[in-house]
Structures are given as structure tokens and as C-alpha cells.
PDB file of C-alpha atoms in Angstrom:
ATOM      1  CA  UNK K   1    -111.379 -44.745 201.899  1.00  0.00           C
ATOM      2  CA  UNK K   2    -112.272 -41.155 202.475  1.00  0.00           C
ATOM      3  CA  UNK K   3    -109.428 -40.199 204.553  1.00  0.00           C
ATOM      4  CA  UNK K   4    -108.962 -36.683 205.533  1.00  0.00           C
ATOM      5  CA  UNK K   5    -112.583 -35.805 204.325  1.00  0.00           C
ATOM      6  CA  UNK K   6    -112.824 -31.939 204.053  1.00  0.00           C
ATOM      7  CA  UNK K   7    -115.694 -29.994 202.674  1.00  0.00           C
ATOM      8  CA  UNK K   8    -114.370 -26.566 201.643  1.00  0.00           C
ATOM      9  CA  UNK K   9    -117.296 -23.864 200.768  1.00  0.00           C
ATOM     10  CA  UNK K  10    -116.653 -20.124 199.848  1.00  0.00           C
ATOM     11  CA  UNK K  11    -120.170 -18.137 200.544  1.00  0.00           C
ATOM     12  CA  UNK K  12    -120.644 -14.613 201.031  1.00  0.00           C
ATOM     13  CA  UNK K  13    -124.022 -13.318 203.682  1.00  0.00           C
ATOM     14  CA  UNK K  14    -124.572 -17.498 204.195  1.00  0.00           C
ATOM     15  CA  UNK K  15    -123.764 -19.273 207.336  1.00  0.00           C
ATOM     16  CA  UNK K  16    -124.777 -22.821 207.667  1.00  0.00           C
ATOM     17  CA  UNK K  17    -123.929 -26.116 207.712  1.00  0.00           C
ATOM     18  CA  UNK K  18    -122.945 -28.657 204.460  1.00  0.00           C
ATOM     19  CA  UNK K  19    -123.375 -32.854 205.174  1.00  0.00           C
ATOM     20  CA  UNK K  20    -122.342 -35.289 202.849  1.00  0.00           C
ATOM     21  CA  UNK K  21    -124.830 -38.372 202.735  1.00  0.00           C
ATOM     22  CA  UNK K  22    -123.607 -41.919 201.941  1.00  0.00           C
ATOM     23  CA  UNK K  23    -125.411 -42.313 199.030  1.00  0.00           C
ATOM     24  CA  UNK K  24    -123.552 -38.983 197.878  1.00  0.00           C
ATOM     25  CA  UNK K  25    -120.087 -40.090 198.929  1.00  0.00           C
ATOM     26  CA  UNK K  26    -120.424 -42.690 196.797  1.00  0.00           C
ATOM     27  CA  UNK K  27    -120.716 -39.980 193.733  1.00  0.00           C
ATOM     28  CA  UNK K  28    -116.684 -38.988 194.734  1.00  0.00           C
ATOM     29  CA  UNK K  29    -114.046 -40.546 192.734  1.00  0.00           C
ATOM     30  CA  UNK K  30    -111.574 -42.928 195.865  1.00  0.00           C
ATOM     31  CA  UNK K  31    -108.525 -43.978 195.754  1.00  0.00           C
ATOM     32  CA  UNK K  32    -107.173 -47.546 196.318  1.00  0.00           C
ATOM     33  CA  UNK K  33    -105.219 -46.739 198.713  1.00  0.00           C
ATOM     34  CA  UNK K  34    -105.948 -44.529 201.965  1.00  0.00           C
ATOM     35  CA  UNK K  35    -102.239 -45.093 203.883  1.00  0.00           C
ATOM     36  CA  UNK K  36     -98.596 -45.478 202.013  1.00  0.00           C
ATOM     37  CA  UNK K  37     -95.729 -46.664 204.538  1.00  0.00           C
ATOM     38  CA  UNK K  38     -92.773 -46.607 202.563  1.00  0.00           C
ATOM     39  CA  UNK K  39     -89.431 -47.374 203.971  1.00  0.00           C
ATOM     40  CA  UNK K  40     -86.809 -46.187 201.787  1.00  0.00           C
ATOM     41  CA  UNK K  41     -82.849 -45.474 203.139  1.00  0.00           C
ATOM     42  CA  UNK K  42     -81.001 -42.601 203.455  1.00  0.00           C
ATOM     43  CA  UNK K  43     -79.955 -41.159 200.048  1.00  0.00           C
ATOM     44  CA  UNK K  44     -82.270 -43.547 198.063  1.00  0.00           C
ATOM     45  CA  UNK K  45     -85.812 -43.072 196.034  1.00  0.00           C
ATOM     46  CA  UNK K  46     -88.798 -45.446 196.058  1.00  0.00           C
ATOM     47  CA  UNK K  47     -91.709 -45.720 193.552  1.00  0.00           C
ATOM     48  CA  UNK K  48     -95.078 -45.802 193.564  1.00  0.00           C
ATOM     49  CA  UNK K  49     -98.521 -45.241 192.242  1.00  0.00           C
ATOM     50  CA  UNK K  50    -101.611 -44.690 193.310  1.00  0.00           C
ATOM     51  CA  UNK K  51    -105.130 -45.489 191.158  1.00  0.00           C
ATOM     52  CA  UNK K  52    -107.957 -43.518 191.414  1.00  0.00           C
ATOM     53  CA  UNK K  53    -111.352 -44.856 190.526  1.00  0.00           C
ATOM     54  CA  UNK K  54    -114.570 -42.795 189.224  1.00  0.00           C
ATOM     55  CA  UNK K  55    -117.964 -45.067 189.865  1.00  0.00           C
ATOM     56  CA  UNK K  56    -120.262 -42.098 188.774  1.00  0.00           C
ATOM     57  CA  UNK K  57    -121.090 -41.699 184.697  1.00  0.00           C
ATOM     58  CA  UNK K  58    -119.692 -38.063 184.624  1.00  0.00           C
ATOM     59  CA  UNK K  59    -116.298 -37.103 184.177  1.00  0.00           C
ATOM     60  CA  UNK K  60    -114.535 -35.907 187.167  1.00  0.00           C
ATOM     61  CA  UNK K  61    -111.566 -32.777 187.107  1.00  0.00           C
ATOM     62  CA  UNK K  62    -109.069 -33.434 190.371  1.00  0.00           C
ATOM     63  CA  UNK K  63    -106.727 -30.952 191.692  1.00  0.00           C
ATOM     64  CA  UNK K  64    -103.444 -32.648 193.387  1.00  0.00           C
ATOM     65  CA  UNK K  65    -101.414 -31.039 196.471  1.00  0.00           C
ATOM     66  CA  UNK K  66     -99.406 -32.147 199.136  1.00  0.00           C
ATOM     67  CA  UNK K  67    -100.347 -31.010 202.889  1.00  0.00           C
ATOM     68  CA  UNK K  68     -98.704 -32.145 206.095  1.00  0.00           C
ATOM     69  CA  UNK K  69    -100.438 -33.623 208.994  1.00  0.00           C
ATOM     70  CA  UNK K  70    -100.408 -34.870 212.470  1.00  0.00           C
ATOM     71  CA  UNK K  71    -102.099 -37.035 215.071  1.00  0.00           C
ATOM     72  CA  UNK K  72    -104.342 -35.434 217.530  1.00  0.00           C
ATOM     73  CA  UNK K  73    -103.420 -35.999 221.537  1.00  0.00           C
ATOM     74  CA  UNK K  74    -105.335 -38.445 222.981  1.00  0.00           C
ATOM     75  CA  UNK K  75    -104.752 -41.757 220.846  1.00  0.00           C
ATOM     76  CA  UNK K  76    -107.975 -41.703 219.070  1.00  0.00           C
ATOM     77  CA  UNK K  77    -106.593 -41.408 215.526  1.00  0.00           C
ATOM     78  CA  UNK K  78    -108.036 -37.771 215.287  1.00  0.00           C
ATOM     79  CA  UNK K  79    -105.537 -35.811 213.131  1.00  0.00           C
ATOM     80  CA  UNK K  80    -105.112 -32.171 211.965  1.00  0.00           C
ATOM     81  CA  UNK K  81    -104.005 -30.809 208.572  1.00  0.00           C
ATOM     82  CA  UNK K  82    -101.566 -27.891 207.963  1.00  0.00           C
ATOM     83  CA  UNK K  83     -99.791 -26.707 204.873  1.00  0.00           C
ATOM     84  CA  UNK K  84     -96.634 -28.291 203.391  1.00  0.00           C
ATOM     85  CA  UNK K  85     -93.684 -27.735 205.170  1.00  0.00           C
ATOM     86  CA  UNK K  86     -95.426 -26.400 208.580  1.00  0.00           C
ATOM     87  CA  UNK K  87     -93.975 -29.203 210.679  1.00  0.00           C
ATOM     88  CA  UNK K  88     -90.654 -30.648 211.380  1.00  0.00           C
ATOM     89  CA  UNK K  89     -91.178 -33.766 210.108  1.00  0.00           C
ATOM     90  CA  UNK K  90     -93.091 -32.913 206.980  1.00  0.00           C
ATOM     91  CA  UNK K  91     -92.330 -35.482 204.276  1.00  0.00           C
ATOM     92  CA  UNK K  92     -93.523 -32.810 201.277  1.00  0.00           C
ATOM     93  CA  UNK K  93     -90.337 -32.203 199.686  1.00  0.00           C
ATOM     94  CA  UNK K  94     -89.069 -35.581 199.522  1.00  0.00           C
ATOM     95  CA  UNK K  95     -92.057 -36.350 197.643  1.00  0.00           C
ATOM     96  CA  UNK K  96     -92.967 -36.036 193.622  1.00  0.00           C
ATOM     97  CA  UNK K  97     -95.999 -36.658 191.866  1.00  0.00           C
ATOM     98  CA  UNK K  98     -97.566 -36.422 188.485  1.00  0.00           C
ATOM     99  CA  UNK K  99    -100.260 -35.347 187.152  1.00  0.00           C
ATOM    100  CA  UNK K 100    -101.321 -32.455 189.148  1.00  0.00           C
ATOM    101  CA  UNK K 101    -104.352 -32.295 187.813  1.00  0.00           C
ATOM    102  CA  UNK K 102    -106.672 -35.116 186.539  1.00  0.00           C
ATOM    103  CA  UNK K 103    -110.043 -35.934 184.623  1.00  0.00           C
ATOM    104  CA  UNK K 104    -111.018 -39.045 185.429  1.00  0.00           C
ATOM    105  CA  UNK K 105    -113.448 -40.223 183.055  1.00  0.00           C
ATOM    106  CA  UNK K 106    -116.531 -41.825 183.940  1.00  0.00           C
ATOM    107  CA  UNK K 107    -116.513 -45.038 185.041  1.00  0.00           C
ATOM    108  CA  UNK K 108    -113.024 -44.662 184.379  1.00  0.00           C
ATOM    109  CA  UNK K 109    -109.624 -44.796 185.995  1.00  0.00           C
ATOM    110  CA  UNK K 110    -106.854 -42.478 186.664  1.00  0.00           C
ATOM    111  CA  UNK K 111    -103.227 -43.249 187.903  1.00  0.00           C
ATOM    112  CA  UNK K 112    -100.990 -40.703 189.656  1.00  0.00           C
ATOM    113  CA  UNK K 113     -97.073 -41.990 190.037  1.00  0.00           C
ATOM    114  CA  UNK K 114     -94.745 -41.078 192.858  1.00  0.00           C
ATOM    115  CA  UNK K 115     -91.671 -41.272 194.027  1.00  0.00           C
ATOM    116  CA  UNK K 116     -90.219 -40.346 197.513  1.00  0.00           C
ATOM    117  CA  UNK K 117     -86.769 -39.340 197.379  1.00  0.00           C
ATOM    118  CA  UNK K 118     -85.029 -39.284 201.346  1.00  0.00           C
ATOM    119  CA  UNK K 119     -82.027 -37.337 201.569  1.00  0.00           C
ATOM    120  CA  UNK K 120     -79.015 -38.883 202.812  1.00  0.00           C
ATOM    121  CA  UNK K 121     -78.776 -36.769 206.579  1.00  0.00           C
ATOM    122  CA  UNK K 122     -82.291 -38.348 207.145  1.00  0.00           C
ATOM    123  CA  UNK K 123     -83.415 -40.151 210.079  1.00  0.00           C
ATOM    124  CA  UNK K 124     -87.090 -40.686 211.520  1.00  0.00           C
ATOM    125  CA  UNK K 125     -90.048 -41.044 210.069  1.00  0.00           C
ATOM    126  CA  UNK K 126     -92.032 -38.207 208.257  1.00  0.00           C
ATOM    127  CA  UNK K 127     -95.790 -38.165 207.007  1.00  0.00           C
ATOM    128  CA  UNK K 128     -97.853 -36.258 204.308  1.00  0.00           C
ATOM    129  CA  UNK K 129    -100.706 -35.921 202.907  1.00  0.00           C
ATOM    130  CA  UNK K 130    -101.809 -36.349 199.028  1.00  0.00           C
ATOM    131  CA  UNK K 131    -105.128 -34.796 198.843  1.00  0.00           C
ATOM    132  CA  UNK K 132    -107.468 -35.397 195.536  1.00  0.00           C
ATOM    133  CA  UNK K 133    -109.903 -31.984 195.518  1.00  0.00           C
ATOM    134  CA  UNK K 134    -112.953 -31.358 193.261  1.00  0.00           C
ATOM    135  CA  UNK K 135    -115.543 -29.713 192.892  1.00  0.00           C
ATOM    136  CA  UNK K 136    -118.525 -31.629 193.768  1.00  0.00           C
ATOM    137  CA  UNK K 137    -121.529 -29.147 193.324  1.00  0.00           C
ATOM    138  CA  UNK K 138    -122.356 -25.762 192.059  1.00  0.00           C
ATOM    139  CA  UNK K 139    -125.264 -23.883 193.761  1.00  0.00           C
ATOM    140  CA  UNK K 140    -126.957 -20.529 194.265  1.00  0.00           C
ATOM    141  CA  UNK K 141    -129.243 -19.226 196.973  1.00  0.00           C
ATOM    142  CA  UNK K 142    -131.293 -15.997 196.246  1.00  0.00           C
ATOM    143  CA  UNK K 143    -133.672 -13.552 197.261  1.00  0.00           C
ATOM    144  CA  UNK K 144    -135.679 -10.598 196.196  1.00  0.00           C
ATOM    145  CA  UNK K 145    -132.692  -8.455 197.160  1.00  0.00           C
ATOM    146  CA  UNK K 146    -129.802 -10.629 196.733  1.00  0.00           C
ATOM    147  CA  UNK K 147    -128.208 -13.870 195.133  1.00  0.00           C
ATOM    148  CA  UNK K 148    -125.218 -15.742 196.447  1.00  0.00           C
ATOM    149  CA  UNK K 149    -123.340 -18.301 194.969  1.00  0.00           C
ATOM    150  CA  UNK K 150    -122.061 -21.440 196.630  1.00  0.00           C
ATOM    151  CA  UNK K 151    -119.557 -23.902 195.663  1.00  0.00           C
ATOM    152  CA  UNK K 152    -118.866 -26.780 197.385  1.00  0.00           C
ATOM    153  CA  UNK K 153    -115.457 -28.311 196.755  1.00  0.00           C
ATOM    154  CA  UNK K 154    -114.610 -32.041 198.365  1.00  0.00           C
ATOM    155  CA  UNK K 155    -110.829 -33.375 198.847  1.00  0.00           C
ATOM    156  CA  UNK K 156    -109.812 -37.053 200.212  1.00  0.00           C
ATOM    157  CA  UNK K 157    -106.874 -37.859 200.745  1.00  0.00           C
ATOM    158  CA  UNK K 158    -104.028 -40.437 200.854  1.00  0.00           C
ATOM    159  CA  UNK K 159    -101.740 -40.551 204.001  1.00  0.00           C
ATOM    160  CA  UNK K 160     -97.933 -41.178 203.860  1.00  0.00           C
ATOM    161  CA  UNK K 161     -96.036 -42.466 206.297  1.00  0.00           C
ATOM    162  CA  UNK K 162     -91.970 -42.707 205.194  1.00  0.00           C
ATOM    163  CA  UNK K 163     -89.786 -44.602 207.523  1.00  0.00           C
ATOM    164  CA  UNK K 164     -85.953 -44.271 206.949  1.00  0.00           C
ATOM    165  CA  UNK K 165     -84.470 -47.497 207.255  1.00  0.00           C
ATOM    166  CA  UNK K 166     -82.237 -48.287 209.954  1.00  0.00           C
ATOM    167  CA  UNK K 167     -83.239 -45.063 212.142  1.00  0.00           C
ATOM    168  CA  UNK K 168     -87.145 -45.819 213.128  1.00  0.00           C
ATOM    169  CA  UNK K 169     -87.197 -46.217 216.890  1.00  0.00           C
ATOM    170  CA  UNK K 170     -90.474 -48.002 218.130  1.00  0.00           C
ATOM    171  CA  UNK K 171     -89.901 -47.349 221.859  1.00  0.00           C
ATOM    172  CA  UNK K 172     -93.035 -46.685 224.132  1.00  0.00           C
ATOM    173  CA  UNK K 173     -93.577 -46.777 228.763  1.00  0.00           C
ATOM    174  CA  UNK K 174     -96.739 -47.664 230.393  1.00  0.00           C
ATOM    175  CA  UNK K 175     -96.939 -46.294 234.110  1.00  0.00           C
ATOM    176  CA  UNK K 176    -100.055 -45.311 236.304  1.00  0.00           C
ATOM    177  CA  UNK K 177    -101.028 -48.947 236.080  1.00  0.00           C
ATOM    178  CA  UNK K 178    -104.614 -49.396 238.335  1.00  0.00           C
ATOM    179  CA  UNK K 179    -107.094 -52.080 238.536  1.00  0.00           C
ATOM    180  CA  UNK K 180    -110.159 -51.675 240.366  1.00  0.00           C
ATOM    181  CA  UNK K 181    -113.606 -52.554 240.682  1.00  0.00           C
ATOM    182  CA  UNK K 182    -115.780 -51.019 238.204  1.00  0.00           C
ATOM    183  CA  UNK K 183    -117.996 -47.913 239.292  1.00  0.00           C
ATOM    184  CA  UNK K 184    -121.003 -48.576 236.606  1.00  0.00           C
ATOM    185  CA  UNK K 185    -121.006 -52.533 236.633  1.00  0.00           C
ATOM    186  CA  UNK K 186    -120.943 -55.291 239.159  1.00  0.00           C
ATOM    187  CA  UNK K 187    -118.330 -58.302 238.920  1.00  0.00           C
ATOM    188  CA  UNK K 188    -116.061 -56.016 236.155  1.00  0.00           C
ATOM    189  CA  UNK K 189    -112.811 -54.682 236.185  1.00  0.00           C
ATOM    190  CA  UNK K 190    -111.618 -51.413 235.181  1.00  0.00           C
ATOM    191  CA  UNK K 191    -107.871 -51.311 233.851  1.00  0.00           C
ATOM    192  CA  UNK K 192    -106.818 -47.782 233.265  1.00  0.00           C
ATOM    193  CA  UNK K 193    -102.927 -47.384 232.438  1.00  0.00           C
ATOM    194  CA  UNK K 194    -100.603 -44.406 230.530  1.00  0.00           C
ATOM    195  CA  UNK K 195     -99.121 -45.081 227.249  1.00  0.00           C
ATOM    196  CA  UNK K 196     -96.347 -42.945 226.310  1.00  0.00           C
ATOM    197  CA  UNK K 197     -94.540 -42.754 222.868  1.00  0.00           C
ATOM    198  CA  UNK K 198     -90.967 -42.390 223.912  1.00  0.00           C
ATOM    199  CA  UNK K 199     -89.884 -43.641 219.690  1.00  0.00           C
ATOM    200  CA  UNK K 200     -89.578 -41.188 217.119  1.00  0.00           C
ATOM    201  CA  UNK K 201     -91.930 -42.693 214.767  1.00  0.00           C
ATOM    202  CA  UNK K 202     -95.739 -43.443 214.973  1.00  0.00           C
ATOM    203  CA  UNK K 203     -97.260 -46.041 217.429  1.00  0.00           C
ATOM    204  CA  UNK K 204    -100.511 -48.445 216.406  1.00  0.00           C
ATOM    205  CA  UNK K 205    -101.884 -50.103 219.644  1.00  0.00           C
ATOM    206  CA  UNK K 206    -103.896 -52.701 220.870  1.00  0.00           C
ATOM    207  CA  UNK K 207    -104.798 -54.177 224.363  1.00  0.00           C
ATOM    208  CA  UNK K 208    -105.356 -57.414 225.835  1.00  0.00           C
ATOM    209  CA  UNK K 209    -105.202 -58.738 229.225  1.00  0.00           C
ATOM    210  CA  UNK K 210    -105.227 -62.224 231.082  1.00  0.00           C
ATOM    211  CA  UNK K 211    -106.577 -62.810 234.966  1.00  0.00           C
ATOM    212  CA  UNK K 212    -104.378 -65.550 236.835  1.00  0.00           C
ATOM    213  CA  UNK K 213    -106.165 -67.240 239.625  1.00  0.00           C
ATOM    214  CA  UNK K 214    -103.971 -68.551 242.592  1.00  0.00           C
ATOM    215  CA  UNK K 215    -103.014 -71.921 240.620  1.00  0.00           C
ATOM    216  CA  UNK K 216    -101.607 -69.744 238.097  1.00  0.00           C
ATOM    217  CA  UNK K 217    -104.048 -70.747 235.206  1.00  0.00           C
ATOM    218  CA  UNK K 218    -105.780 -68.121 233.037  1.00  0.00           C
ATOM    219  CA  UNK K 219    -109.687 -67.818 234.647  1.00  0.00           C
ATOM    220  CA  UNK K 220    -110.579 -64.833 232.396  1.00  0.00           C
ATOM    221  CA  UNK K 221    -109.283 -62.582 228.983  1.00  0.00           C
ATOM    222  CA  UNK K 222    -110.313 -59.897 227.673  1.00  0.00           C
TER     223      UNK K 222
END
């Protein structure tokens, strides 16, 4: 559920590194739900809401912002965060939320209501990114000489993916198609091929493959 995960630390004279353990992640509030595909047409609004769920017995104080983001080359899933409004197909201002700041008490639960308004020019598909931020610790470090002050602020997020209905254009071309014996292993195959997104919306992928022999019946899958 912790999508986006981001620590963000503000130190002064301190270099280092900052890990969140399991058993710590499970101290941040989550949201039910990590990804939002709404498809809405031109000129119309859809509505939502989105619960967020403290397991810890402490209160919990959430900041609320929106943030664009893409997908990283290479098909792995990897994606990078910008600003609102940095990319062409940001979908920050077609989207409203409230509250924009929460306390979520403990073992309590919080909901935050949106709505995604699309104008009526729109085509495509857009994305953004709600992000929940808190603080999740307060620290110091000192010396004889000097102290330093370290706060470590966490932020998860929920993904939006808004599809304008009637314009989304799943298109895609595989070329460079090989198969050939495996370097590393004996008796395997290795099928190596280019995907290309030719659409103008996002692509989720998965591969399978069947061997014919010369009777034309299926001899392996994979």
C-alpha cells in the first residue's frame, strides 16, 4: 500500500542514510486504496473517496497535496515524481479534494472525498499523485560543540490514472523478435522481443508463449 514511499529529512552538518523497517511501516497510517482509474467523459465530473486507516494508538496529523508523476523507461514500473503541473498530461487541476489536512485518530479512520472534473477539449489519459505526508519522528544528534536537529517526515501516496472516455487508445508493436538457445542453461530458450507503446495511454503487460512441435500440438508453455 505504500506507494510512492518518500522519506524527506531536513539536517544541517549530517549526511547519512534513513531506512524504514517493516515493523515501523506498520506505525504509518495507509490508505485503502494505492491506484484510482477513473474514466469520466469530456465535460463531466466523477466522485470519489478515499479512507485512510491509523493502526497505531497515537493520533496522526496528515498534510494533503497533489504531485504529478511518470513511469520510468524500461517497463519495470519504476516511476518519478515532479510537482503539479510539470508534465503535459498532469491530471492536478482536474482534480479536488478535501480535507487538506487530517488527524486521524488512533485506531481511527479518516476519509478524504474527491472529485475529478475533465474539461470538455480533453482527450487521453492523465495521472497524479495524492500524497498523505507526516511527520513520523522528531530527533536530535549532538556533540560537545554542536546539536542538530532532525526531522523525518514520511508521505505515501495514492496514484490516479483518469481515462477520458471515448479517446484512450491502447495501441502497442513488438519487433526484434529472437529465439535462441540459452547462453547460461542447457535445453532452454531465450525469447527476447521489443515492446513499444504506440497508444496514448498507459500499457500493463504480461507474457506467455506456446512451442508447436511438427504435428502442430502444444509440447511446451511457459
Amino acid at each position: 500500500m505504500f506507494t510512492g514511499l518518500r522519506i524527506l529529512g531536513i539536517c544541517f552538518c549530517f549526511a547519512g542514510s534513513l531506512f524504514i523497517s517493516t515493523a515501523q511501516a506498520e506505525k504509518l497510517p495507509f490508505m485503502n486504496q494505492s491506484k484510482i482509474r477513473v474514466v469520466v467523459s469530456p465535460g463531466e465530473r466523477a466522485f470519489g473517496e478515499i479512507t485512510l486507516d491509523n493502526p497505531t494508538d497515537q493520533s496522526k496529523s496528515m498534510r494533503l497535496y497533489l504531485e504529478d508523476w511518470y513511469y520510468l523507461p524500461g517497463g519495470e514500473g519504476g516511476k518519478e515524481f515532479l510537482p503539479a503541473n510539470s508534465t503535459p498530461a498532469s491530471a492536478c487541476p482536474w482534480i479536488i479534494f478535501s480535507p487538506a489536512d487530517v488527524t486521524v485518530p488512533a485506531f481511527g479512520k479518516q476519509k478524504i472525498n474527491y472529485s475529478v472534473n475533465v474539461p470538455a477539449d480533453a482527450s487521453g489519459t492523465r495521472f497524479a499523485s495524492l500524497f498523505f505526508e507526516s511527520l513520523f519522528s522528531k530527533g536530535s544528534i549532538s556533540d560537545s560543540d554542536r546539536s542538530v536537529g532532525l526531522n523525518v517526515n514520511v508521505r505515501v501516496a495514492t496514484l490516479f490514472y483518469v481515462e477520458v472516455k471515448g479517446s484512450v487508445q491502447r495501441a502497442a508493436k513488438i519487433s526484434n523478435l529472437k529465439i535462441q538457445p540459452a547462453k547460461e542453461a542447457k535445453d532452454s530458450l531465450e525469447i527476447t522481443l521489443e515492446f513499444e507503446n504506440t497508444g496514448n495511454t498507459d500499457i500493463t503487460t504480461s507474457g506467455n508463449f506456446s512451442l508447436m512441435n511438427n504435428e502442430g500440438l502444444v509440447s511446451a508453455r511457459g
